[in-house]
XYZ file of C-alpha atoms in Angstrom:
730
model
C -38.631 4.706 -28.843
C -34.880 5.380 -28.924
C -33.000 8.556 -28.060
C -31.740 8.918 -31.651
C -32.141 12.495 -32.909
C -33.501 12.933 -36.442
C -34.201 16.015 -38.528
C -37.541 16.597 -40.207
C -39.175 19.544 -41.939
C -42.427 21.047 -40.681
C -43.889 23.531 -43.181
C -40.420 23.998 -44.655
C -38.684 24.612 -41.317
C -36.015 22.093 -40.171
C -36.870 20.603 -36.777
C -35.003 18.125 -34.582
C -36.979 15.322 -32.994
C -36.506 11.950 -31.328
C -36.876 9.021 -33.709
C -40.212 7.291 -33.157
C -41.801 10.310 -31.489
C -45.314 11.027 -32.665
C -45.548 13.869 -35.115
C -48.156 15.794 -33.079
C -45.771 15.959 -30.120
C -43.155 17.568 -32.367
C -45.562 20.119 -33.839
C -46.867 21.021 -30.383
C -43.322 21.614 -29.184
C -42.745 23.927 -32.145
C -46.041 25.777 -31.567
C -47.333 24.581 -34.928
C -51.077 24.143 -34.579
C -52.629 20.837 -35.591
C -56.351 20.380 -34.805
C -57.355 17.360 -32.703
C -60.152 15.829 -30.650
C -59.127 12.387 -29.451
C -55.462 13.166 -28.759
C -54.480 14.139 -25.225
C -50.901 14.315 -23.992
C -51.731 12.348 -20.802
C -53.544 9.521 -22.601
C -52.593 6.808 -25.070
C -52.998 7.375 -28.779
C -56.348 6.237 -30.178
C -56.399 7.946 -33.608
C -60.198 7.864 -33.565
C -61.209 11.276 -34.790
C -58.785 11.832 -37.705
C -58.996 15.571 -37.182
C -55.209 15.803 -37.009
C -54.637 14.672 -40.605
C -51.578 16.292 -42.182
C -49.792 15.917 -45.492
C -46.512 13.973 -45.462
C -44.338 13.999 -48.569
C -44.495 10.731 -50.536
C -47.382 9.424 -48.434
C -50.323 8.347 -50.637
C -52.873 10.144 -48.437
C -52.967 12.444 -45.382
C -51.763 10.817 -42.145
C -52.943 11.313 -38.531
C -50.289 13.355 -36.733
C -51.079 11.664 -33.399
C -50.243 8.185 -34.727
C -47.449 8.908 -37.220
C -43.922 8.434 -35.853
C -41.276 10.804 -37.191
C -38.451 9.538 -39.358
C -35.294 11.198 -40.589
C -35.861 13.404 -43.620
C -39.638 13.454 -43.276
C -41.339 16.525 -44.770
C -44.630 17.496 -43.145
C -47.182 20.079 -44.241
C -49.887 21.028 -41.737
C -51.481 23.876 -43.722
C -51.223 22.637 -47.279
C -54.301 22.414 -49.480
C -54.421 18.632 -49.051
C -54.110 18.829 -45.252
C -56.799 21.495 -44.883
C -59.108 19.666 -47.259
C -58.744 16.472 -45.205
C -59.344 18.338 -41.940
C -62.451 20.052 -43.303
C -63.828 16.739 -44.606
C -63.284 15.177 -41.180
C -65.040 18.112 -39.520
C -68.027 17.732 -41.851
C -68.193 14.026 -41.075
C -68.092 14.585 -37.283
C -71.023 16.984 -37.485
C -73.308 14.586 -39.374
C -75.117 13.452 -36.225
C -74.335 16.313 -33.890
C -77.504 18.131 -32.689
C -75.900 21.588 -33.173
C -77.482 22.788 -29.917
C -74.733 25.189 -28.868
C -77.155 27.792 -27.432
C -78.271 25.419 -24.658
C -75.044 23.449 -24.155
C -73.023 24.046 -20.982
C -69.875 23.551 -23.033
C -70.723 26.498 -25.255
C -67.974 29.076 -25.239
C -65.278 26.612 -24.250
C -66.078 23.734 -26.600
C -63.327 22.275 -28.763
C -65.867 21.114 -31.320
C -67.382 24.589 -31.511
C -63.967 26.195 -31.971
C -62.942 23.669 -34.586
C -66.191 24.062 -36.502
C -65.506 27.794 -36.744
C -62.094 27.117 -38.247
C -62.722 24.043 -40.375
C -66.469 23.649 -40.732
C -68.600 24.626 -43.705
C -71.727 26.748 -43.759
C -73.743 23.984 -45.441
C -73.623 20.229 -44.921
C -73.995 17.818 -47.819
C -75.607 15.255 -45.551
C -79.400 15.453 -45.321
C -80.156 12.086 -43.773
C -81.936 11.863 -40.428
C -79.610 12.396 -37.465
C -79.239 9.651 -34.916
C -80.237 10.180 -31.306
C -78.624 8.432 -28.338
C -80.260 7.892 -24.973
C -78.525 9.752 -22.156
C -76.844 7.687 -19.467
C -77.263 8.234 -15.727
C -73.685 8.314 -14.447
C -74.590 9.490 -10.942
C -74.922 12.858 -9.196
C -71.672 14.393 -10.478
C -71.608 14.012 -14.274
C -74.470 14.841 -16.621
C -74.697 13.288 -20.099
C -75.940 14.419 -23.502
C -74.708 11.465 -25.498
C -76.130 12.560 -28.850
C -73.300 15.112 -28.865
C -70.621 12.414 -28.415
C -68.067 12.112 -31.256
C -66.497 8.860 -29.940
C -63.089 10.304 -29.172
C -62.892 7.811 -26.226
C -60.918 10.201 -24.008
C -63.260 9.351 -21.119
C -62.807 5.620 -21.684
C -59.028 5.860 -21.812
C -58.950 8.046 -18.715
C -60.659 5.318 -16.712
C -58.348 2.619 -18.002
C -55.079 4.531 -17.839
C -55.401 7.165 -15.103
C -58.094 5.974 -12.720
C -57.174 2.323 -13.236
C -60.781 1.164 -13.463
C -62.864 0.862 -16.620
C -65.996 2.683 -15.565
C -66.890 3.613 -19.154
C -66.582 1.618 -22.347
C -67.853 1.398 -25.923
C -70.506 -0.851 -27.391
C -71.545 -1.167 -31.022
C -69.690 -0.092 -34.160
C -69.721 2.783 -36.606
C -72.633 5.172 -36.019
C -74.161 2.626 -33.620
C -71.250 2.979 -31.246
C -72.202 4.267 -27.799
C -70.161 5.164 -24.736
C -71.526 4.263 -21.330
C -71.329 1.829 -18.467
C -71.682 -1.838 -19.284
C -74.361 -2.146 -16.622
C -76.516 0.578 -15.080
C -74.166 2.119 -12.532
C -72.590 5.430 -11.640
C -69.000 6.562 -12.054
C -67.604 6.479 -8.526
C -63.850 6.779 -8.792
C -62.565 9.758 -6.811
C -61.023 11.231 -9.996
C -63.941 10.529 -12.339
C -64.957 14.179 -12.596
C -61.921 14.763 -14.825
C -63.815 13.231 -17.731
C -65.806 16.484 -17.806
C -62.659 18.442 -18.705
C -61.469 15.759 -21.121
C -64.688 15.720 -23.145
C -64.045 17.911 -26.226
C -67.763 18.351 -26.896
C -70.754 18.813 -24.582
C -71.466 15.131 -23.988
C -70.198 15.090 -20.379
C -70.808 18.051 -18.102
C -70.754 19.130 -14.465
C -74.189 18.093 -13.179
C -74.422 20.401 -10.112
C -73.320 23.367 -12.260
C -75.685 22.513 -15.167
C -77.448 25.508 -16.745
C -76.293 27.929 -14.053
C -73.904 30.171 -16.012
C -72.128 30.685 -19.340
C -68.390 30.321 -19.686
C -67.817 33.823 -21.061
C -69.678 35.435 -18.155
C -67.313 34.084 -15.495
C -63.861 35.040 -14.316
C -61.229 32.380 -13.537
C -59.584 32.909 -10.147
C -56.618 30.754 -8.974
C -57.273 28.685 -5.863
C -55.577 25.926 -3.867
C -57.446 22.850 -2.678
C -58.183 23.004 1.069
C -59.157 19.360 1.463
C -55.868 17.461 1.573
C -52.142 17.928 1.866
C -51.222 17.627 -1.827
C -52.137 21.268 -2.560
C -53.840 20.724 -5.910
C -54.037 23.860 -8.065
C -57.548 24.983 -9.027
C -59.427 27.658 -10.908
C -62.598 28.961 -9.325
C -65.030 30.271 -11.937
C -66.845 33.254 -10.462
C -69.953 35.080 -11.663
C -70.763 38.408 -10.024
C -68.826 37.465 -6.923
C -70.301 33.979 -6.549
C -68.326 30.769 -7.051
C -70.102 28.741 -9.743
C -67.712 25.857 -10.338
C -64.141 24.613 -9.848
C -61.821 23.183 -12.529
C -58.162 22.040 -12.595
C -55.286 24.486 -12.952
C -52.359 22.687 -14.569
C -49.299 22.164 -12.381
C -47.093 19.264 -13.419
C -45.233 19.365 -10.103
C -48.348 18.717 -8.027
C -51.621 17.673 -9.669
C -50.660 17.574 -13.371
C -53.942 18.322 -15.183
C -56.227 16.435 -12.771
C -58.097 17.170 -9.557
C -60.058 14.996 -7.146
C -63.853 15.032 -7.220
C -64.050 16.590 -3.754
C -61.923 19.501 -5.011
C -64.210 19.922 -8.015
C -67.637 19.597 -6.394
C -67.183 20.776 -2.810
C -67.930 24.363 -3.883
C -71.613 23.630 -3.208
C -70.724 23.665 0.487
C -69.660 27.304 0.253
C -73.324 28.273 -0.111
C -74.899 25.748 2.235
C -78.176 26.585 3.963
C -76.494 26.739 7.366
C -73.899 29.400 6.475
C -73.424 31.826 9.319
C -74.038 35.218 7.751
C -73.890 37.611 10.730
C -72.153 37.550 14.143
C -74.232 36.012 16.903
C -74.085 36.573 20.651
C -75.624 34.467 23.421
C -77.400 36.447 26.119
C -79.723 35.585 28.991
C -82.604 35.822 26.504
C -80.922 33.461 24.037
C -79.114 34.023 20.753
C -79.265 37.333 18.907
C -77.659 38.778 15.804
C -75.269 41.629 16.567
C -72.855 43.962 14.817
C -69.248 43.023 14.239
C -68.022 45.655 16.706
C -70.268 44.328 19.442
C -69.366 40.704 18.742
C -65.597 41.313 18.799
C -65.861 43.496 21.912
C -67.835 40.865 23.797
C -65.552 38.063 22.602
C -62.440 39.837 23.919
C -64.162 40.718 27.206
C -65.458 37.186 27.699
C -62.027 35.670 27.076
C -60.191 38.094 29.368
C -62.753 37.775 32.140
C -62.719 33.988 31.913
C -58.964 33.449 32.040
C -58.062 36.384 34.301
C -54.373 36.135 35.129
C -54.274 32.427 34.319
C -53.456 32.128 30.627
C -53.186 28.377 31.006
C -56.964 28.229 31.464
C -57.401 29.005 27.750
C -57.533 26.275 25.089
C -57.085 27.179 21.416
C -57.992 24.717 18.641
C -57.676 25.489 14.925
C -58.522 23.484 11.819
C -55.633 22.214 9.621
C -57.545 23.732 6.672
C -56.923 27.271 7.963
C -54.400 29.413 6.088
C -50.873 30.131 7.281
C -51.875 33.720 7.963
C -54.828 32.670 10.117
C -52.748 30.144 12.028
C -50.022 32.704 12.725
C -52.427 35.346 14.064
C -54.376 32.719 16.008
C -51.214 31.443 17.708
C -50.023 34.986 18.465
C -53.322 35.817 20.178
C -53.228 32.673 22.325
C -49.638 33.299 23.393
C -50.383 36.958 24.095
C -53.068 35.775 26.504
C -50.495 33.586 28.226
C -51.555 30.235 26.780
C -49.484 27.623 24.991
C -52.477 25.294 24.754
C -52.616 25.565 20.964
C -53.120 22.702 18.526
C -54.220 21.883 14.987
C -53.871 18.078 15.337
C -57.564 17.650 15.979
C -58.024 13.941 15.268
C -54.714 12.800 16.767
C -54.798 10.705 19.946
C -51.181 10.006 20.861
C -48.754 12.831 21.621
C -46.265 10.959 23.827
C -43.363 11.399 21.442
C -44.248 14.802 19.974
C -40.798 16.231 20.757
C -39.433 13.915 18.085
C -41.821 15.243 15.432
C -40.095 16.605 12.335
C -40.098 20.373 11.877
C -43.151 19.841 9.692
C -44.998 16.682 8.614
C -43.655 15.974 5.164
C -43.864 13.349 2.488
C -40.080 13.251 2.664
C -39.614 14.109 -1.008
C -41.195 16.139 -3.823
C -44.510 14.770 -5.070
C -43.063 14.208 -8.557
C -40.462 11.826 -7.129
C -43.161 9.391 -6.040
C -43.565 7.996 -9.529
C -39.805 7.308 -9.761
C -39.615 5.168 -6.614
C -38.532 1.536 -6.643
C -40.459 0.524 -3.531
C -43.255 2.017 -1.397
C -44.672 0.622 1.848
C -47.823 2.388 3.051
C -48.899 1.937 6.666
C -52.467 2.464 7.890
C -53.775 4.535 5.003
C -56.843 4.399 2.807
C -54.672 6.207 0.300
C -57.210 6.910 -2.431
C -59.593 8.501 0.049
C -57.009 10.401 2.048
C -54.959 11.978 -0.733
C -56.242 11.017 -4.202
C -53.468 12.824 -6.112
C -50.765 11.091 -4.050
C -52.495 7.765 -4.774
C -52.366 8.664 -8.477
C -48.588 9.177 -8.305
C -48.088 5.912 -6.414
C -50.137 4.140 -9.083
C -47.860 5.564 -11.771
C -44.844 4.207 -9.877
C -46.459 0.761 -9.635
C -47.194 0.725 -13.371
C -43.552 1.611 -14.045
C -42.481 -1.433 -12.033
C -42.170 -0.231 -8.451
C -43.081 -2.667 -5.684
C -45.928 -1.246 -3.598
C -47.174 -2.780 -0.362
C -49.655 -1.969 2.400
C -50.116 -2.654 6.103
C -53.816 -1.894 6.503
C -56.830 -2.868 8.619
C -58.726 -4.122 5.579
C -58.161 -4.653 1.874
C -58.870 -1.442 0.014
C -59.093 -1.171 -3.781
C -56.102 0.487 -5.413
C -56.353 -0.548 -9.084
C -52.645 -1.161 -9.551
C -50.259 -4.079 -8.975
C -49.667 -4.715 -5.284
C -46.563 -6.681 -4.210
C -47.599 -7.242 -0.584
C -50.675 -6.652 1.532
C -50.630 -7.187 5.288
C -54.225 -7.085 6.476
C -54.283 -6.499 10.210
C -56.879 -5.087 12.623
C -55.992 -1.629 13.920
C -55.867 -2.897 17.498
C -52.876 -5.099 16.633
C -51.295 -2.780 14.079
C -48.262 -2.208 16.298
C -47.671 -5.958 16.543
C -48.004 -6.496 12.793
C -45.617 -3.667 12.002
C -43.160 -5.127 14.514
C -43.388 -8.396 12.580
C -42.484 -6.561 9.357
C -39.466 -5.086 11.181
C -38.483 -8.550 12.424
C -38.742 -9.888 8.863
C -36.509 -7.086 7.591
C -33.923 -7.850 10.287
C -34.047 -11.519 9.349
C -33.630 -10.799 5.626
C -30.780 -8.303 6.111
C -29.093 -10.130 9.012
C -29.000 -6.980 11.170
C -29.589 -6.222 14.826
C -32.637 -4.333 16.029
C -32.283 -0.545 16.316
C -32.010 0.968 19.784
C -35.220 0.812 21.786
C -36.906 -1.801 19.595
C -35.298 -5.089 20.567
C -37.742 -5.827 23.399
C -40.854 -5.672 21.183
C -39.444 -8.318 18.845
C -39.295 -11.093 21.434
C -41.648 -13.869 20.416
C -42.916 -12.017 17.332
C -44.117 -14.400 14.614
C -43.546 -13.551 10.963
C -46.040 -14.398 8.211
C -45.324 -14.664 4.478
C -47.187 -11.417 3.793
C -45.050 -9.582 6.355
C -41.881 -10.951 4.737
C -43.135 -9.718 1.359
C -43.808 -6.294 2.861
C -40.274 -6.150 4.263
C -38.720 -7.156 0.923
C -40.268 -4.101 -0.736
C -37.784 -1.891 1.122
C -34.728 -4.146 0.800
C -32.082 -3.960 -1.929
C -33.745 -1.108 -3.787
C -32.300 2.324 -4.502
C -35.302 4.586 -3.931
C -37.776 3.494 -1.266
C -40.358 5.252 0.868
C -42.399 4.273 3.913
C -45.548 6.367 4.303
C -47.465 6.728 7.564
C -51.052 7.392 6.573
C -53.753 9.259 8.405
C -55.041 6.227 10.280
C -51.527 5.812 11.674
C -51.339 9.476 12.675
C -54.741 9.192 14.403
C -53.897 5.897 16.142
C -53.830 5.844 19.975
C -50.392 4.195 19.734
C -48.952 6.405 17.018
C -45.699 6.892 18.944
C -45.070 3.139 18.915
C -46.018 2.867 15.235
C -43.660 5.667 14.276
C -40.761 4.313 16.324
C -41.067 0.919 14.620
C -41.489 2.507 11.187
C -38.414 4.655 11.795
C -36.431 1.573 12.793
C -37.564 -0.168 9.623
C -36.446 2.849 7.586
C -33.081 2.900 9.358
C -32.133 -0.678 8.561
C -33.389 -0.531 4.959
C -32.126 2.980 4.140
C -35.683 4.105 3.417
C -37.186 7.594 3.569
C -39.924 8.110 6.161
C -42.942 10.131 5.010
C -46.186 11.411 6.545
C -49.640 12.131 5.106
C -51.081 14.747 7.475
C -54.680 15.981 7.445
C -55.967 19.130 5.814
C -54.354 21.478 3.343
C -52.065 23.161 5.819
C -50.725 20.845 8.531
C -47.135 21.583 7.410
C -47.869 25.323 7.561
C -49.437 24.961 11.014
C -46.307 23.276 12.332
C -44.007 25.878 10.770
C -45.873 28.869 12.248
C -46.112 27.361 15.705
C -49.772 26.321 16.041
C -48.538 23.721 18.516
C -48.293 23.425 22.302
C -44.581 22.601 22.309
C -43.194 24.691 19.441
C -43.289 28.311 18.393
C -42.773 30.149 15.126
C -40.166 28.481 12.938
C -40.205 25.289 15.004
C -38.440 26.754 18.029
C -39.090 24.785 21.203
C -41.587 26.466 23.520
C -40.288 27.281 27.001
C -43.632 26.355 28.521
C -45.178 23.263 26.928
C -48.951 23.483 26.796
C -51.683 20.895 26.430
C -52.282 19.089 23.159
C -55.699 18.793 21.507
C -56.675 15.771 23.588
C -55.213 17.223 26.771
C -57.320 20.371 26.468
C -60.440 18.210 26.484
C -59.383 15.621 29.049
C -58.302 18.470 31.352
C -61.026 21.027 30.583
C -60.113 24.712 30.283
C -62.252 27.586 31.491
C -62.197 29.217 28.075
C -61.851 27.977 24.484
C -61.247 29.617 21.130
C -62.268 27.402 18.204
C -61.322 28.305 14.636
C -62.861 26.678 11.572
C -63.836 23.363 13.120
C -66.976 21.474 13.977
C -66.103 19.598 17.176
C -68.738 16.929 16.655
C -67.020 15.883 13.410
C -63.429 17.090 13.540
C -62.159 16.028 16.971
C -60.966 12.603 18.022
C -63.473 12.335 20.886
C -66.680 14.238 20.143
C -68.339 13.334 23.455
C -65.339 14.473 25.488
C -65.246 17.715 23.497
C -68.950 18.362 23.983
C -68.642 17.920 27.752
C -65.585 20.193 27.968
C -67.194 22.988 25.937
C -70.538 22.795 27.756
C -68.803 23.193 31.113
C -66.527 26.038 29.977
C -67.142 29.633 31.015
C -66.529 30.973 27.521
C -66.420 29.408 24.050
C -65.678 31.730 21.122
C -66.146 30.150 17.692
C -64.777 31.416 14.403
C -66.923 29.451 11.980
C -68.423 29.624 8.469
C -71.438 27.577 9.608
C -73.938 27.545 12.439
C -75.125 24.184 13.793
C -77.289 23.152 16.723
C -74.178 21.691 18.306
C -72.378 25.049 18.302
C -75.495 26.878 19.512
C -75.564 24.502 22.448
C -72.257 25.533 24.028
C -70.788 28.566 22.230
C -71.055 32.120 23.589
C -70.017 34.061 20.485
C -70.207 32.969 16.837
C -68.030 34.932 14.418
C -68.784 34.219 10.718
C -65.614 33.666 8.708
C -65.051 33.003 5.031
C -64.454 29.658 3.398
C -61.363 28.798 1.350
C -62.872 30.399 -1.774
C -63.612 33.725 -0.086
C -60.289 34.545 1.545
C -56.726 35.343 0.603
C -54.058 33.205 2.177
C -51.355 30.593 1.884
C -51.236 26.812 2.206
C -48.061 24.762 2.652
C -48.357 21.331 1.056
C -46.838 18.010 2.019
C -43.610 18.655 0.140
C -43.185 22.085 1.754
C -44.342 24.208 -1.185
C -45.845 27.555 -0.133
C -48.806 28.427 -2.367
C -50.593 31.759 -1.951
C -53.940 32.714 -3.454
C -56.394 35.600 -3.482
C -60.063 35.520 -2.601
C -62.046 34.244 -5.574
C -65.596 34.951 -4.401
C -67.154 37.635 -2.241
C -67.636 36.661 1.427
C -71.114 35.238 1.945
C -73.503 37.489 3.833
C -71.669 39.600 6.415
C -68.889 37.053 6.943
C -65.288 38.227 6.982
C -61.921 36.740 6.074
C -60.567 34.851 9.070
C -57.268 36.725 9.241
C -59.131 40.066 9.320
C -61.309 38.969 12.236
C -58.262 37.713 14.136
C -56.453 40.981 13.435
C -59.330 43.001 14.920
C -59.582 40.663 17.913
C -55.859 41.108 18.494
C -56.300 44.880 18.375
C -59.052 44.628 20.995
C -56.728 42.531 23.160
C -54.018 45.240 22.826
C -51.493 43.147 20.885
C -48.606 45.248 19.624
C -47.558 45.254 15.943
C -50.907 43.760 14.952
C -52.062 46.328 12.384
C -51.886 44.228 9.238
C -53.699 45.633 6.213
C -53.542 42.537 3.989
C -52.841 38.821 4.056
C -49.600 39.597 2.207
C -48.401 41.728 5.125
C -49.145 38.906 7.548
C -47.221 36.470 5.364
C -44.247 38.817 5.150
C -44.213 39.183 8.921
C -43.745 35.480 9.488
C -41.912 34.169 6.458
C -38.574 35.656 7.496
C -38.837 33.819 10.807
C -39.704 30.517 9.188
C -37.208 30.774 6.312
C -37.034 27.993 3.754
C -36.723 24.791 5.785
C -35.452 21.693 4.014
C -37.322 18.412 3.940
C -36.132 16.314 6.865
C -38.304 13.510 8.195
C -35.522 11.452 9.772
C -36.677 10.227 13.172
C -34.577 11.621 16.000
C -36.510 10.233 18.945
C -35.550 7.587 21.500
C -38.992 6.218 22.173
C -39.226 2.746 23.726
C -41.930 1.114 21.654
C -44.269 -1.381 23.309
C -46.932 -3.812 22.172
C -49.985 -3.235 24.365
C -53.620 -4.240 24.024
C -55.734 -1.434 22.625
C -58.793 -0.751 24.729
C -60.037 2.411 23.005
C -62.596 2.799 20.240
C -60.832 2.662 16.879
C -63.922 3.152 14.728
C -63.196 6.796 13.981
C -59.724 6.348 12.520
C -60.858 5.883 8.908
C -62.745 9.116 8.181
C -64.981 8.998 5.060
C -63.436 11.024 2.244
C -66.513 13.217 1.872
C -66.668 13.907 5.596
C -63.148 15.215 6.031
C -63.989 18.909 6.574
C -66.946 21.250 6.933
C -67.119 22.408 3.307
C -66.945 18.888 1.847
C -69.599 17.657 4.277
C -71.977 20.210 2.759
C -71.315 19.354 -0.874
C -74.757 17.972 -1.726
C -73.735 16.158 -4.894
C -70.753 14.554 -3.152
C -72.991 13.298 -0.357
C -75.256 11.631 -2.938
C -72.409 9.526 -4.334
C -71.731 5.966 -3.233
C -68.751 7.178 -1.178
C -70.772 10.012 0.292
C -73.396 7.753 1.790
C -71.027 7.009 4.663
C -70.162 10.631 5.325
C -71.294 12.242 8.556
C -74.525 14.218 8.465
C -74.134 17.905 9.213
C -76.125 21.031 9.733
C -78.944 22.045 12.020
C -81.859 19.770 12.747
C -84.959 20.693 10.779
């Protein structure tokens, strides 16, 4: 397609278009409605359904608008008698074998076929032959099938080929014997496969956990933001009488386009898990008892104050990176009011030696949309598809466009796109392998080693794969080096980052991070850190990091939104520290045997779907949302509970009436910081043998946070089988 501009007529109105552009794209841009089933703007043209037939002057018969390129002087009629007749005939044909079971179909009320039949269908069909029936396929625990309803638009097939990069579904047979399914009996397991539910224009593919639980017209759509990773995917929560029934994508071309990951779609089951904490609980000499909110907050404040006394440093405060900005701000203010700077959200991190050189906030280094325009990407220690599926999608688009993509990983993961280099290296020698990539880059560019890195290069051997990895960043305009979550969790992260920064320096490459949770950038900006305060200002008194609080046990702990047995780098060390503490106050949506074993007060807080708040994503975009569902049981929004606790602790200026007021209180202090991931440290990197357990660095994608761990359907998938078991023992 060229950039030549041509003029055509659409229903008698002159319209400019690009020569070669498909006619349906032009009509859509002009808000001229053309019916369709198989066409989708994100997928290739199939021209299967023929519903988009329009009349074109001098053409012998109606033409499909999705597959007809425009030409200068073309005259198009979308509502002429010929066009409407063709569309109605197509509609009649598509309904020949359809079961017409709208009253029991989950798609009823939001079905494209249903809508189109109202506009273009007849009241009587001329076809009286016996309808065909197609056996339903078992696609796994996430997607239900009613294949007799299928009209063979092949959107689901093309999605797998073009977006997911793996052909999970295909077609067999021809004409009315055509069927869509898997070639062998297997489930659809790609982390984006749930999007075929939205793509299906009929009721052939539906949300299996949601099946038969509500009707579309009964529910209200409430905007939400994904809490499970740093991309900040936009969602709609569909709510019925205050209860979240399902989650679907909310279009945002700058972040998630029209797609969402399966864990964003199906994790809502975890909101209503059997082990939800519904009322505050207090441990007494007689054991655990349910108490009122007033009593729970009063005892929590008394316990904390009595435990720490005049020694604020005896308090440790740990908060989940999935908490909102508002919760993190209030949480940090409470800890500092009590005299403690032992505050941290970096729960799975192990190496904090060079934390002073951290950027103001962990960023990708560029807008998410820019990923697909890169010329070269080198990804270090990241199971990218599991960690951030929507970022992996953008990287795949870049690779398809011709970008060179390489990995330095502990094993060979599947990525379903062309890979220019793959350095497979055990995590215990990751530092050495990355040093070899740096040495290769120095060799190829004939440069000297950056300051502080020359000593680690002595005697380093370079393999062909490491040279290929280095070439990805050399002599290209737009390049990016990404440190994945396994790198951020690594016990020698400081060394890894110093080498990566040196590699970026000599190749003029941007350095990017993929932090955990939905709100790691927000946590850093509001000062949920031991060495920085609100807005990234250096703290006068540097407290203990997440590991330090456990290795050097505190007398008192406040835990917000985390399950230590799953969310901390060293679960055994955490368990010992909490069991020996005088006081442990837990803000948690769930109650587990683990928490009952060492906590003193359990305060039930809302999940992401039941609270108002703000997340800051990996490109620094602030995204606020309102509560979609009613808090479960007697749980409360986290920021409200923190506000009341602050009042009980006599914090001044702590009378916030809404999450918006909390946000306004801090946003002026934070401002609008620019993306800056340039490394400013002077760390002397070393290559040392790793003697610690590295097994927990690659966290299963359906074990990443408490809500996902309780998504029953997700845990039944192939990827979910490796997720950590949660909940109380039966």
